Amino acid sequence: MAIETPERVEEAPAPEEPQPEVPGPEEPQPEGPQQASILLTSLAIFLAVSAAGWMAAGVFRGPLARGVAVLGAIIGVGIVAFSYRSARPSIIQYMALPAALVVGALLVLPFTGEGTATLPGLVAEAVRTGGVAQPPIPFDPGWRFILLVLISVLGAAAASLATSLNKPKVGIFMPIPLLFAAALVQPKEGTLLTSGIALVLLVASLAVSYGVELAQEGATSGQFELRRFARGGVILAALVGLLVLLSQVGFLFPEPDRDQVIPPKKPEVQPPQADRVLFTVQADRPGPWRLGVLDVYQGGAWLLPPYDSRRFEDVPSNGRIKSPQVKAFPAPDPEDPERPTRFSAVFTIKDVEGHVLPNVANTINFKRTGFALQFDPRTQMFRLPESRAQAGMKYTVEAPASPGGKALSLAPAAPARMKEYLAVPPPPNEVVTLLADAPPTNNWDRLQFVRNAFYAKVVAAGAGNPVDVPAGRVAEMLSGAEASPYEITAAEALLARWAGIPSRIGYGFYGGDKPDPAGNLWEVRPRHGSTWLEAYFEGHGWVAIVGVPPRAKASLSQSQKQENPAVQPTEELALVVYVPIKLQTITLLYVYVRYWFLVSLPIVTALLLLWAFFPGALKAIRRVKRRRWATREGLRARVAAAYAELRDSANDLNIGDEILTPLEFLQVMEVDDEHQELAWLVTRALWGDLARDLRPEDAEAAEDMAASVTRRLRRAQSLITRMLAFGSRTSLRNPYSEELPNLWPKWARRGALRGAIRKRFRVRPVKRLKRILPTGSILLLAALLLASCGSPPPAVLSGPVLPNRIAPPEIEGFVFQREADVEGAFKRAGEAALVQPNGQVFSIRQGAQIVGSLQIAPFKPGFGATRREVREGVLRGIGTGRFELTRIGAERIYTMRTGEQRFFMWFPGNGRYFELLVAQQGFEEAGRIFTALIAYQRGEEAGEVFEKPPSHVFDPRRGGEE
């Protein structure tokens, strides 16, 4: 039934009668302290954070560190103070960390460049080297970034906490732990000044915070504050005076033992470094270029020397070094006047980490310009006291020329002051026997005898990482054991000490790349790192003795290696048997899972984000649809739609309940005049006196006020809360009004789908699933059995698989010898092997040297190179797996080159076996030998095939076969 709405009639105003006042919400009375002043609170926090930053900056050299600390406090606290002048303070406060990172990066920018001189590299270098030195430590670029970001974040956190809790003193106590921690490691110089200023800043911070609290309680005035600060200043001056007095008598600041000696410790294993030019040297010899020494032997290991800053001596501007070992350049040799007496080298730094500069042994003159330098007489090392090595630094060192063997043989015995460099445990029996045969004439001949005997037995193998080298390990090397380059050098130093010669290990770099082979410029890279023996000879100082063992074991590792043509491979290294196996380990599963995880991660992430935030887009569409619906339905619908949007937004923010009326909803919100006017307007328009006399301006006012309240309600929430509300489904599942469009189907609501299924099937879904499951399991099992029965068994190959003849006795001087001992690897592989146990291995010899090996093995039935996964798996499992398809003569052969070997892999047309040739360095005819072997196996003459043209890389893009 339609109800006719009467028109509004203008009548004469009736006599005013007293109208009952509508009770409204009472104005809340302020309780507790008022909101503290943001400016004064920030000032108190700034003083406290500056005190902690000032104390922390005292650990570094120079005044720049203190300026960076104060700048960090300004950034952190200033951003928080500025944020409360905007409508969204939380967003601006989040910018404190990015702002600190940007400013810190700008401070480091002048020192960045190529190689390790990047922001992450400089920060990592500062952290790595900071714990070695004693305060005051150099204020390196990495420390500038760390200190600024640390103080900025600390200031922002303290200021944000103090203002949010309305308690300034709470924020003041956040920097206190950093202040006390830094006070414990202050250097001897400047302790009083640093502590005094930090104390003044901290007391000033407490005074300001106390004034803020008085202002909150309304118990202060301008005159009172002036008198309070005046009294505080007098007390603070008295405290500072007492601090100075107590420090002079050594009561408050007793003389600390800052010059403690850091005991010797083991060298750390450095991670692999990127290939780059570290420095260049203009010199007429390849080094060695020193970076340090290991001169203490304890507990079966060589250790770094003790760190004692009192040893360091400032290098004068003229560069003259006062070394106790070498005091002057030697006089010319009358028998050999052409022999040089001094050696000079010009170093140019490119990308060297740390404060130590590379140099040469027994440096007497160090000529440089523009930077301070310190010298350690014990290690003969030079270090920069103020900053790290900078790209472009250039200096010249001069040292005595390397003495010859005759000069060293005339050197007298080492003095008593070199006794510590003879400390060594008792030698093993093998060393005692060796020393008994050593000549007793002089130290040089004795040292050369033991080194030659040692090199005749040891075999170099592996990487040169520092490890323990006990006396028993030296005995094993003397018996022919394999050892790393570091172990060999460590054993040399031990043998020298057992022979009575002071010795130690020098480390650094040897040699380098020469851009111009005829020039004297050496480009030193990380791969040129080396260790060597340093022996002391009276009158000549520490002499670097660089040697290489005559034999080394070839390595299959792809890491950087030293190349030296004087080192010959041992025989056992060419006979490495490659047995392809079928991987059925968790590692293979992990590889597949990792691959598909990385592939699907972006897709899954996008789907999860879409699933999490699509309700926000759906609510935006719903808002538009509601406005269009309300425009069609009339003014009351417009008021209802506008207010429903407010209540749905509050529901997503978990504020109030959708069953509350507009007037009841006022009680759960903060007092707001606009919200109160909106609530009364909605109530009267929908259920009250305005229901039949509603005007368009009333609907417009309701829409404007609802949008304004909703906007302010969202802005008052944190960013995370707004994001969660954007993706919330609460207002979609339980909207404020069911009569308005919602776009969320009723069947998708919580519990609705379960009830519909239960009503349709008249049984619980879980029970129905349990009834269906046994039948489905039986059908699935039957399908799997039929699938397995339908697969044909693998074909069994009949007849011999391998060729009747495999290798001739000799091809063009290369002898093939059957190696039955190593062929047992095919049998030991067991069931996991893809090949049969009757594989064959031949060594390829040129004279007495093994230059390569040949391996041939048949695949098991069911496998073969015709299967792509088998062929690719075999190729991928050897070396780096980066084979190239190459045509050598008429054959298509897979080839690969590594650091020390070349690999040639061939599969016959039927794929029933594989053939592999491994060639060592210098075996240039390996490819043509391999094709001659294939021809020999087919019945051709190997010598004729050997004369065919060399190989070329196969390119399928040019129309050839793949």
Short mmCIF file of C-alpha atoms in Angstrom, two decimals, residues 70 82 160 214 272 299-300 391 463 466 499 510 515 520 551 606 610 614 664 712 744 752 794 803 822 862 889 945:
data_model
loop_
_atom_site.label_atom_id
_atom_site.label_comp_id
_atom_site.label_asym_id
_atom_site.label_seq_id
_atom_site.Cartn_x
_atom_site.Cartn_y
_atom_site.Cartn_z
CA VAL A 70 75.27 14.94 15.94
CA PHE A 82 58.42 17.38 11.85
CA SER A 160 58.68 8.32 18.59
CA LEU A 214 56.01 20.27 35.00
CA PRO A 272 87.28 -15.90 -2.59
CA GLY A 299 100.19 -25.61 19.40
CA GLY A 300 101.08 -27.03 16.01
CA ALA A 391 92.79 4.31 -5.04
CA ALA A 463 94.19 -24.82 -2.02
CA PRO A 466 95.97 -21.78 6.49
CA ALA A 499 118.25 -26.41 11.18
CA TYR A 510 104.19 -12.87 -6.03
CA PRO A 515 100.41 -5.77 -19.98
CA ASN A 520 108.52 -3.75 -16.03
CA ARG A 551 105.68 -31.96 -8.59
CA ALA A 606 51.03 -12.51 -7.20
CA LEU A 610 45.51 -10.82 -5.38
CA PHE A 614 40.97 -8.20 -4.06
CA GLU A 664 24.85 3.92 19.98
CA ARG A 712 39.58 11.11 9.23
CA TRP A 744 29.28 -10.73 -2.01
CA ALA A 752 26.51 -20.89 4.37
CA PRO A 794 63.51 -52.44 -21.83
CA PRO A 803 84.27 -52.43 -30.42
CA VAL A 822 91.74 -48.41 -11.93
CA GLY A 862 67.57 -49.80 -20.86
CA GLY A 889 87.49 -34.20 -39.03
CA VAL A 945 93.03 -40.18 -39.80
#
